[in-house]
PDB file of C-alpha atoms in Angstrom:
ATOM      1  CA  UNK A   1       0.000   0.000   0.000  1.00 49.00           C
ATOM      2  CA  UNK A   2       1.413   3.355  -0.951  1.00 46.00           C
ATOM      3  CA  UNK A   3       0.795   6.919   0.057  1.00 43.00           C
ATOM      4  CA  UNK A   4       1.981  10.483   0.029  1.00 40.00           C
ATOM      5  CA  UNK A   5       5.393  11.947  -0.767  1.00 38.00           C
ATOM      6  CA  UNK A   6       7.537   8.872  -0.562  1.00 41.00           C
ATOM      7  CA  UNK A   7      10.386   7.924  -2.884  1.00 44.00           C
ATOM      8  CA  UNK A   8       9.108   4.361  -2.788  1.00 63.00           C
ATOM      9  CA  UNK A   9       7.541   3.775  -6.203  1.00 73.00           C
ATOM     10  CA  UNK A  10       5.251   0.839  -6.966  1.00 78.00           C
ATOM     11  CA  UNK A  11       5.317   0.837 -10.763  1.00 74.00           C
ATOM     12  CA  UNK A  12       5.968  -1.378 -13.781  1.00 84.00           C
ATOM     13  CA  UNK A  13       5.544  -5.061 -12.922  1.00 90.00           C
ATOM     14  CA  UNK A  14       5.616  -4.450  -9.179  1.00 93.00           C
ATOM     15  CA  UNK A  15       1.833  -4.027  -8.597  1.00 93.00           C
ATOM     16  CA  UNK A  16       1.044  -7.341 -10.307  1.00 95.00           C
ATOM     17  CA  UNK A  17       3.732  -9.238  -8.398  1.00 96.00           C
ATOM     18  CA  UNK A  18       2.713  -7.491  -5.188  1.00 96.00           C
ATOM     19  CA  UNK A  19      -0.880  -8.613  -5.541  1.00 96.00           C
ATOM     20  CA  UNK A  20      -0.203 -12.131  -6.796  1.00 97.00           C
ATOM     21  CA  UNK A  21       2.525 -13.124  -4.360  1.00 98.00           C
ATOM     22  CA  UNK A  22       2.281 -10.814  -1.352  1.00 98.00           C
ATOM     23  CA  UNK A  23      -1.512 -10.541  -1.398  1.00 98.00           C
ATOM     24  CA  UNK A  24      -2.289 -13.961   0.095  1.00 98.00           C
ATOM     25  CA  UNK A  25       0.915 -14.072   2.128  1.00 99.00           C
ATOM     26  CA  UNK A  26       0.679 -10.698   3.881  1.00 99.00           C
ATOM     27  CA  UNK A  27      -2.474  -8.741   3.121  1.00 98.00           C
ATOM     28  CA  UNK A  28      -5.536 -10.948   2.636  1.00 98.00           C
ATOM     29  CA  UNK A  29      -5.817 -12.085   6.282  1.00 98.00           C
ATOM     30  CA  UNK A  30      -5.825  -8.501   7.525  1.00 99.00           C
ATOM     31  CA  UNK A  31      -8.115  -7.304   4.742  1.00 98.00           C
ATOM     32  CA  UNK A  32     -10.718  -9.785   5.971  1.00 98.00           C
ATOM     33  CA  UNK A  33     -10.304  -8.633   9.578  1.00 98.00           C
ATOM     34  CA  UNK A  34     -10.502  -4.939   8.704  1.00 98.00           C
ATOM     35  CA  UNK A  35     -13.486  -5.441   6.411  1.00 98.00           C
ATOM     36  CA  UNK A  36     -15.315  -7.187   9.231  1.00 98.00           C
ATOM     37  CA  UNK A  37     -14.690  -4.199  11.529  1.00 98.00           C
ATOM     38  CA  UNK A  38     -15.847  -1.747   8.885  1.00 98.00           C
ATOM     39  CA  UNK A  39     -18.998  -3.773   8.328  1.00 97.00           C
ATOM     40  CA  UNK A  40     -19.830  -3.557  12.031  1.00 97.00           C
ATOM     41  CA  UNK A  41     -19.827   0.252  11.731  1.00 97.00           C
ATOM     42  CA  UNK A  42     -22.513   0.206   8.998  1.00 97.00           C
ATOM     43  CA  UNK A  43     -20.995   3.261   7.281  1.00 98.00           C
ATOM     44  CA  UNK A  44     -22.786   5.092   4.490  1.00 98.00           C
ATOM     45  CA  UNK A  45     -19.495   6.393   3.122  1.00 98.00           C
ATOM     46  CA  UNK A  46     -15.938   5.040   3.286  1.00 99.00           C
ATOM     47  CA  UNK A  47     -12.653   6.637   2.260  1.00 99.00           C
ATOM     48  CA  UNK A  48      -9.872   4.115   1.794  1.00 99.00           C
ATOM     49  CA  UNK A  49      -6.359   5.542   1.722  1.00 98.00           C
ATOM     50  CA  UNK A  50      -3.324   3.616   0.460  1.00 96.00           C
ATOM     51  CA  UNK A  51      -5.674   1.112  -1.157  1.00 97.00           C
ATOM     52  CA  UNK A  52      -2.919  -0.454  -3.237  1.00 95.00           C
ATOM     53  CA  UNK A  53      -4.199  -3.222  -5.495  1.00 96.00           C
ATOM     54  CA  UNK A  54      -7.580  -3.345  -3.771  1.00 97.00           C
ATOM     55  CA  UNK A  55      -7.302  -6.307  -1.412  1.00 97.00           C
ATOM     56  CA  UNK A  56      -9.481  -4.534   1.145  1.00 98.00           C
ATOM     57  CA  UNK A  57     -11.414  -2.493  -1.399  1.00 98.00           C
ATOM     58  CA  UNK A  58     -12.975  -5.492  -3.108  1.00 97.00           C
ATOM     59  CA  UNK A  59     -14.528  -6.551   0.223  1.00 98.00           C
ATOM     60  CA  UNK A  60     -16.048  -3.180   1.083  1.00 98.00           C
ATOM     61  CA  UNK A  61     -19.218  -3.220  -1.071  1.00 97.00           C
ATOM     62  CA  UNK A  62     -20.324  -6.457   0.574  1.00 96.00           C
ATOM     63  CA  UNK A  63     -19.655  -5.361   4.155  1.00 97.00           C
ATOM     64  CA  UNK A  64     -20.712  -1.713   3.848  1.00 95.00           C
ATOM     65  CA  UNK A  65     -23.697  -2.395   1.608  1.00 89.00           C
ATOM     66  CA  UNK A  66     -24.370  -1.541  -2.008  1.00 83.00           C
ATOM     67  CA  UNK A  67     -25.814   1.833  -1.040  1.00 91.00           C
ATOM     68  CA  UNK A  68     -22.577   2.927   0.624  1.00 96.00           C
ATOM     69  CA  UNK A  69     -20.308   5.362  -1.202  1.00 97.00           C
ATOM     70  CA  UNK A  70     -16.722   4.100  -1.373  1.00 98.00           C
ATOM     71  CA  UNK A  71     -13.752   6.178  -2.487  1.00 99.00           C
ATOM     72  CA  UNK A  72     -10.578   4.118  -2.906  1.00 98.00           C
ATOM     73  CA  UNK A  73      -7.293   5.946  -3.341  1.00 98.00           C
ATOM     74  CA  UNK A  74      -3.549   5.537  -3.575  1.00 96.00           C
ATOM     75  CA  UNK A  75      -0.656   7.854  -4.337  1.00 94.00           C
ATOM     76  CA  UNK A  76       0.794   5.603  -7.042  1.00 92.00           C
ATOM     77  CA  UNK A  77      -1.085   5.749 -10.367  1.00 94.00           C
ATOM     78  CA  UNK A  78       0.008   2.194 -11.235  1.00 93.00           C
ATOM     79  CA  UNK A  79      -1.639   0.885  -8.069  1.00 94.00           C
ATOM     80  CA  UNK A  80      -4.822   2.824  -8.784  1.00 96.00           C
ATOM     81  CA  UNK A  81      -4.935   1.475 -12.344  1.00 95.00           C
ATOM     82  CA  UNK A  82      -4.490  -2.093 -11.076  1.00 95.00           C
ATOM     83  CA  UNK A  83      -7.100  -1.663  -8.356  1.00 96.00           C
ATOM     84  CA  UNK A  84      -9.625  -0.052 -10.686  1.00 96.00           C
ATOM     85  CA  UNK A  85      -9.280  -2.963 -13.106  1.00 95.00           C
ATOM     86  CA  UNK A  86      -9.589  -5.489 -10.312  1.00 93.00           C
ATOM     87  CA  UNK A  87     -12.493  -3.960  -8.373  1.00 95.00           C
ATOM     88  CA  UNK A  88     -15.187  -3.178 -10.890  1.00 92.00           C
ATOM     89  CA  UNK A  89     -18.107  -2.225  -8.688  1.00 94.00           C
ATOM     90  CA  UNK A  90     -20.450   0.701  -9.272  1.00 93.00           C
ATOM     91  CA  UNK A  91     -20.213   1.778  -5.626  1.00 95.00           C
ATOM     92  CA  UNK A  92     -16.415   2.186  -5.768  1.00 97.00           C
ATOM     93  CA  UNK A  93     -14.616   5.193  -7.256  1.00 97.00           C
ATOM     94  CA  UNK A  94     -10.834   5.143  -7.663  1.00 98.00           C
ATOM     95  CA  UNK A  95      -8.596   8.217  -7.551  1.00 98.00           C
ATOM     96  CA  UNK A  96      -4.946   9.111  -7.137  1.00 97.00           C
ATOM     97  CA  UNK A  97      -4.941  11.005  -3.825  1.00 97.00           C
ATOM     98  CA  UNK A  98      -2.285  12.385  -1.508  1.00 93.00           C
ATOM     99  CA  UNK A  99      -3.144  11.292   2.039  1.00 97.00           C
ATOM    100  CA  UNK A 100      -1.429  14.349   3.496  1.00 97.00           C
ATOM    101  CA  UNK A 101      -3.518  16.788   1.460  1.00 97.00           C
ATOM    102  CA  UNK A 102      -6.955  15.327   0.843  1.00 98.00           C
ATOM    103  CA  UNK A 103      -8.914  17.139  -1.900  1.00 98.00           C
ATOM    104  CA  UNK A 104     -12.145  16.382  -0.056  1.00 98.00           C
ATOM    105  CA  UNK A 105     -14.767  18.319   1.891  1.00 98.00           C
ATOM    106  CA  UNK A 106     -14.855  18.520   5.656  1.00 99.00           C
ATOM    107  CA  UNK A 107     -17.073  15.983   7.435  1.00 99.00           C
ATOM    108  CA  UNK A 108     -17.796  13.977   4.290  1.00 98.00           C
ATOM    109  CA  UNK A 109     -17.126  10.350   5.359  1.00 99.00           C
ATOM    110  CA  UNK A 110     -18.327   8.023   8.100  1.00 99.00           C
ATOM    111  CA  UNK A 111     -15.169   5.914   7.987  1.00 99.00           C
ATOM    112  CA  UNK A 112     -11.578   6.428   6.862  1.00 99.00           C
ATOM    113  CA  UNK A 113      -9.507   3.257   6.509  1.00 99.00           C
ATOM    114  CA  UNK A 114      -5.927   2.455   5.558  1.00 98.00           C
ATOM    115  CA  UNK A 115      -4.469  -1.033   5.363  1.00 98.00           C
ATOM    116  CA  UNK A 116      -0.681  -0.900   5.862  1.00 98.00           C
ATOM    117  CA  UNK A 117      -0.307   2.613   4.499  1.00 96.00           C
ATOM    118  CA  UNK A 118       0.308   4.940   7.431  1.00 98.00           C
ATOM    119  CA  UNK A 119       3.904   3.731   7.820  1.00 96.00           C
ATOM    120  CA  UNK A 120       4.746   5.399   4.500  1.00 93.00           C
ATOM    121  CA  UNK A 121       3.399   8.853   5.355  1.00 92.00           C
ATOM    122  CA  UNK A 122       6.164  11.441   5.294  1.00 83.00           C
ATOM    123  CA  UNK A 123       4.064  13.747   7.492  1.00 94.00           C
ATOM    124  CA  UNK A 124       1.993  11.406   9.605  1.00 96.00           C
ATOM    125  CA  UNK A 125       0.574  14.046  11.998  1.00 96.00           C
ATOM    126  CA  UNK A 126      -0.694  16.067   9.041  1.00 97.00           C
ATOM    127  CA  UNK A 127      -2.176  12.973   7.394  1.00 98.00           C
ATOM    128  CA  UNK A 128      -3.970  12.115  10.625  1.00 99.00           C
ATOM    129  CA  UNK A 129      -5.323  15.662  10.865  1.00 99.00           C
ATOM    130  CA  UNK A 130      -6.606  15.337   7.312  1.00 99.00           C
ATOM    131  CA  UNK A 131      -8.321  12.036   8.124  1.00 99.00           C
ATOM    132  CA  UNK A 132      -9.928  13.673  11.153  1.00 99.00           C
ATOM    133  CA  UNK A 133     -11.043  16.651   9.080  1.00 99.00           C
ATOM    134  CA  UNK A 134     -12.915  14.636   6.445  1.00 99.00           C
ATOM    135  CA  UNK A 135     -14.642  12.414   8.995  1.00 99.00           C
ATOM    136  CA  UNK A 136     -18.128  13.233  10.197  1.00 98.00           C
ATOM    137  CA  UNK A 137     -18.755  13.624  13.928  1.00 98.00           C
ATOM    138  CA  UNK A 138     -18.405  10.235  15.636  1.00 98.00           C
ATOM    139  CA  UNK A 139     -16.806   8.841  12.469  1.00 99.00           C
ATOM    140  CA  UNK A 140     -14.123   6.160  12.722  1.00 99.00           C
ATOM    141  CA  UNK A 141     -10.516   6.126  11.547  1.00 99.00           C
ATOM    142  CA  UNK A 142      -9.276   2.560  11.236  1.00 99.00           C
ATOM    143  CA  UNK A 143      -5.856   1.405  10.090  1.00 99.00           C
ATOM    144  CA  UNK A 144      -3.358  -1.422  10.330  1.00 99.00           C
ATOM    145  CA  UNK A 145       0.396  -1.122  10.807  1.00 99.00           C
ATOM    146  CA  UNK A 146       2.956  -3.897  10.989  1.00 99.00           C
ATOM    147  CA  UNK A 147       4.397  -4.766  14.363  1.00 99.00           C
ATOM    148  CA  UNK A 148       8.200  -5.009  14.674  1.00 98.00           C
ATOM    149  CA  UNK A 149       9.900  -7.051  11.967  1.00 98.00           C
ATOM    150  CA  UNK A 150      11.068  -9.706  14.448  1.00 98.00           C
ATOM    151  CA  UNK A 151       7.414 -10.713  14.830  1.00 99.00           C
ATOM    152  CA  UNK A 152       7.122 -11.142  11.062  1.00 99.00           C
ATOM    153  CA  UNK A 153       9.705 -13.796  10.174  1.00 99.00           C
ATOM    154  CA  UNK A 154       9.104 -13.903   6.431  1.00 99.00           C
ATOM    155  CA  UNK A 155       9.853 -10.208   6.032  1.00 99.00           C
ATOM    156  CA  UNK A 156      12.788 -10.575   8.405  1.00 98.00           C
ATOM    157  CA  UNK A 157      14.270 -13.280   6.153  1.00 99.00           C
ATOM    158  CA  UNK A 158      14.015 -10.931   3.194  1.00 99.00           C
ATOM    159  CA  UNK A 159      15.730  -8.154   5.111  1.00 98.00           C
ATOM    160  CA  UNK A 160      18.506 -10.484   6.290  1.00 98.00           C
ATOM    161  CA  UNK A 161      19.076 -11.614   2.703  1.00 99.00           C
ATOM    162  CA  UNK A 162      19.386  -8.033   1.521  1.00 98.00           C
ATOM    163  CA  UNK A 163      21.953  -7.307   4.236  1.00 98.00           C
ATOM    164  CA  UNK A 164      23.875 -10.455   3.255  1.00 98.00           C
ATOM    165  CA  UNK A 165      24.176  -9.426  -0.390  1.00 98.00           C
ATOM    166  CA  UNK A 166      24.498  -5.691   0.253  1.00 98.00           C
ATOM    167  CA  UNK A 167      26.236  -5.208   3.621  1.00 97.00           C
ATOM    168  CA  UNK A 168      26.989  -1.657   2.543  1.00 96.00           C
ATOM    169  CA  UNK A 169      24.197   0.491   1.115  1.00 96.00           C
ATOM    170  CA  UNK A 170      21.570  -2.147   1.902  1.00 96.00           C
ATOM    171  CA  UNK A 171      18.249  -1.608   0.082  1.00 96.00           C
ATOM    172  CA  UNK A 172      16.150   0.004   2.784  1.00 94.00           C
ATOM    173  CA  UNK A 173      12.570  -0.813   1.794  1.00 95.00           C
ATOM    174  CA  UNK A 174      11.886  -3.191   4.699  1.00 96.00           C
ATOM    175  CA  UNK A 175      12.921  -0.568   7.240  1.00 94.00           C
ATOM    176  CA  UNK A 176       9.836   1.476   6.330  1.00 95.00           C
ATOM    177  CA  UNK A 177       6.741  -0.751   6.692  1.00 96.00           C
ATOM    178  CA  UNK A 178       8.040  -2.178   9.978  1.00 98.00           C
ATOM    179  CA  UNK A 179       8.867   1.185  11.545  1.00 97.00           C
ATOM    180  CA  UNK A 180       5.600   2.365  13.127  1.00 98.00           C
ATOM    181  CA  UNK A 181       4.765   0.003  15.967  1.00 98.00           C
ATOM    182  CA  UNK A 182       5.400   1.986  19.165  1.00 98.00           C
ATOM    183  CA  UNK A 183       1.907   2.117  20.621  1.00 99.00           C
ATOM    184  CA  UNK A 184       2.629   5.167  22.763  1.00 98.00           C
ATOM    185  CA  UNK A 185       3.731   7.075  19.661  1.00 98.00           C
ATOM    186  CA  UNK A 186       0.672   5.963  17.702  1.00 98.00           C
ATOM    187  CA  UNK A 187      -1.635   7.040  20.521  1.00 98.00           C
ATOM    188  CA  UNK A 188       0.124  10.397  20.860  1.00 98.00           C
ATOM    189  CA  UNK A 189      -0.074  11.074  17.117  1.00 98.00           C
ATOM    190  CA  UNK A 190      -3.802  10.333  17.051  1.00 98.00           C
ATOM    191  CA  UNK A 191      -4.544  12.386  20.157  1.00 98.00           C
ATOM    192  CA  UNK A 192      -2.673  15.359  18.725  1.00 98.00           C
ATOM    193  CA  UNK A 193      -4.785  15.062  15.576  1.00 98.00           C
ATOM    194  CA  UNK A 194      -7.945  15.327  17.681  1.00 98.00           C
ATOM    195  CA  UNK A 195      -9.029  11.686  17.882  1.00 99.00           C
ATOM    196  CA  UNK A 196     -10.600  10.072  20.930  1.00 98.00           C
ATOM    197  CA  UNK A 197     -11.564   6.534  22.005  1.00 99.00           C
ATOM    198  CA  UNK A 198      -8.289   5.181  20.638  1.00 99.00           C
ATOM    199  CA  UNK A 199      -7.960   1.410  20.667  1.00 99.00           C
ATOM    200  CA  UNK A 200      -4.856  -0.522  19.609  1.00 99.00           C
ATOM    201  CA  UNK A 201      -5.062  -4.288  19.208  1.00 99.00           C
ATOM    202  CA  UNK A 202      -2.356  -6.794  18.350  1.00 99.00           C
ATOM    203  CA  UNK A 203      -3.517  -9.196  15.645  1.00 99.00           C
ATOM    204  CA  UNK A 204      -1.677 -12.469  15.062  1.00 99.00           C
ATOM    205  CA  UNK A 205      -2.821 -14.033  11.814  1.00 99.00           C
ATOM    206  CA  UNK A 206      -1.493 -16.500   9.264  1.00 99.00           C
ATOM    207  CA  UNK A 207      -0.782 -15.852   5.610  1.00 99.00           C
ATOM    208  CA  UNK A 208      -0.166 -18.430   2.910  1.00 99.00           C
ATOM    209  CA  UNK A 209       2.135 -18.913  -0.048  1.00 99.00           C
ATOM    210  CA  UNK A 210       2.128 -21.691  -2.624  1.00 98.00           C
ATOM    211  CA  UNK A 211       5.896 -22.150  -2.571  1.00 99.00           C
ATOM    212  CA  UNK A 212       9.215 -20.643  -1.462  1.00 99.00           C
ATOM    213  CA  UNK A 213       9.706 -19.415  -5.024  1.00 99.00           C
ATOM    214  CA  UNK A 214       6.433 -17.480  -4.980  1.00 99.00           C
ATOM    215  CA  UNK A 215       7.262 -16.052  -1.565  1.00 99.00           C
ATOM    216  CA  UNK A 216      10.729 -14.927  -2.681  1.00 99.00           C
ATOM    217  CA  UNK A 217       9.331 -13.366  -5.848  1.00 98.00           C
ATOM    218  CA  UNK A 218       6.814 -11.403  -3.833  1.00 98.00           C
ATOM    219  CA  UNK A 219       9.293 -10.211  -1.236  1.00 99.00           C
ATOM    220  CA  UNK A 220      11.723  -8.936  -3.860  1.00 98.00           C
ATOM    221  CA  UNK A 221       9.894  -8.435  -7.166  1.00 98.00           C
ATOM    222  CA  UNK A 222       6.616  -7.400  -5.546  1.00 97.00           C
ATOM    223  CA  UNK A 223       8.206  -4.431  -3.795  1.00 96.00           C
ATOM    224  CA  UNK A 224      10.448  -1.532  -4.839  1.00 94.00           C
ATOM    225  CA  UNK A 225      13.317  -3.630  -3.465  1.00 97.00           C
ATOM    226  CA  UNK A 226      13.774  -5.040  -6.955  1.00 97.00           C
ATOM    227  CA  UNK A 227      14.466  -1.564  -8.323  1.00 95.00           C
ATOM    228  CA  UNK A 228      16.969  -0.876  -5.551  1.00 96.00           C
ATOM    229  CA  UNK A 229      18.801  -4.129  -6.342  1.00 97.00           C
ATOM    230  CA  UNK A 230      18.884  -3.380 -10.048  1.00 96.00           C
ATOM    231  CA  UNK A 231      20.252   0.078  -9.333  1.00 96.00           C
ATOM    232  CA  UNK A 232      23.092  -1.422  -7.287  1.00 97.00           C
ATOM    233  CA  UNK A 233      23.942  -4.624  -9.198  1.00 97.00           C
ATOM    234  CA  UNK A 234      21.306  -6.152 -11.473  1.00 96.00           C
ATOM    235  CA  UNK A 235      23.449  -9.239 -12.100  1.00 98.00           C
ATOM    236  CA  UNK A 236      23.080 -10.365  -8.485  1.00 98.00           C
ATOM    237  CA  UNK A 237      19.264 -10.593  -8.622  1.00 98.00           C
ATOM    238  CA  UNK A 238      18.954 -14.282  -9.726  1.00 98.00           C
ATOM    239  CA  UNK A 239      21.447 -15.439  -7.073  1.00 98.00           C
ATOM    240  CA  UNK A 240      19.741 -13.369  -4.394  1.00 99.00           C
ATOM    241  CA  UNK A 241      16.327 -14.799  -5.261  1.00 99.00           C
ATOM    242  CA  UNK A 242      17.723 -18.346  -5.202  1.00 99.00           C
ATOM    243  CA  UNK A 243      19.370 -17.740  -1.822  1.00 99.00           C
ATOM    244  CA  UNK A 244      16.173 -16.310  -0.346  1.00 99.00           C
ATOM    245  CA  UNK A 245      14.105 -19.168  -1.753  1.00 99.00           C
ATOM    246  CA  UNK A 246      16.410 -21.686  -0.032  1.00 99.00           C
ATOM    247  CA  UNK A 247      16.184 -19.841   3.287  1.00 99.00           C
ATOM    248  CA  UNK A 248      12.393 -19.745   3.044  1.00 99.00           C
ATOM    249  CA  UNK A 249      12.301 -23.473   2.293  1.00 99.00           C
ATOM    250  CA  UNK A 250      14.442 -24.201   5.362  1.00 98.00           C
ATOM    251  CA  UNK A 251      12.158 -22.152   7.595  1.00 98.00           C
ATOM    252  CA  UNK A 252       8.673 -22.737   6.171  1.00 98.00           C
ATOM    253  CA  UNK A 253       8.804 -25.890   4.033  1.00 98.00           C
ATOM    254  CA  UNK A 254       8.532 -26.547   0.303  1.00 97.00           C
ATOM    255  CA  UNK A 255       4.833 -25.974  -0.414  1.00 95.00           C
ATOM    256  CA  UNK A 256       1.643 -24.594   1.079  1.00 96.00           C
ATOM    257  CA  UNK A 257       3.600 -22.302   3.363  1.00 99.00           C
ATOM    258  CA  UNK A 258       1.944 -21.066   6.551  1.00 99.00           C
ATOM    259  CA  UNK A 259       3.342 -17.643   7.402  1.00 99.00           C
ATOM    260  CA  UNK A 260       2.893 -16.127  10.888  1.00 99.00           C
ATOM    261  CA  UNK A 261       2.064 -12.423  10.822  1.00 99.00           C
ATOM    262  CA  UNK A 262       1.720  -9.801  13.530  1.00 99.00           C
ATOM    263  CA  UNK A 263       0.305  -6.321  13.123  1.00 99.00           C
ATOM    264  CA  UNK A 264      -1.545  -3.613  15.017  1.00 99.00           C
ATOM    265  CA  UNK A 265      -5.164  -2.764  14.298  1.00 99.00           C
ATOM    266  CA  UNK A 266      -5.912   0.783  15.382  1.00 99.00           C
ATOM    267  CA  UNK A 267      -9.314   2.432  15.687  1.00 99.00           C
ATOM    268  CA  UNK A 268     -10.054   5.995  16.739  1.00 99.00           C
ATOM    269  CA  UNK A 269     -13.137   8.202  16.793  1.00 99.00           C
ATOM    270  CA  UNK A 270     -13.727  11.798  15.816  1.00 98.00           C
ATOM    271  CA  UNK A 271     -15.482  13.366  18.776  1.00 90.00           C
TER     272      UNK A 271
END
């Protein structure tokens, strides 16, 4: 999931690889959990930020109801194009939107949601203020953020592999999504943006991958990591993928991988 003013670009073949390989391994379990929470709110309007390829978006019409208005957005045009093609529902509009500067009216949504996007905000306090601004009174802001990388062993393997091949100038992508897990900081940021009734839950779920090869492809070729590798030494990419595949096989087996995941689910209310 991608958002405002970040040098991390999800373009070219990355969105397709991201959805195919990382979707079931990282994002689908949490999309189901978040969709269930949104459904319990019975919102008439939902703004989804950092919607990516639409893993959560495709579930929203069913849980929010066909009469609900859903605006799905992402900073990266390639992600929006992929999501729009994937989620073809009359109740869903797709737009390229900057989460830090929402081109939307005050008090215009019952729910604002972001699945694994807030970690990428360059100005998180401002983005939270914007989410608060566009929510109606008593509206809900709901988002997920990864817990520390040590609680997410598949991503940790990828990061270790990158450090092994690039001990100097290591591609830094995995330092970003696993950087916003301090619950006291999250609570402070939301309170300063004007939110109340803040609740932070730890969710431990399980993702799946068909094979170590699919997992390795997703971890590298489904993220901007592949671009960083190519910029440093494109010739090393096949060897790196093979090395990571072997490490994944050692840890998770050769097929039908069960991948433990840990993230925070945060809800807050506009008073």
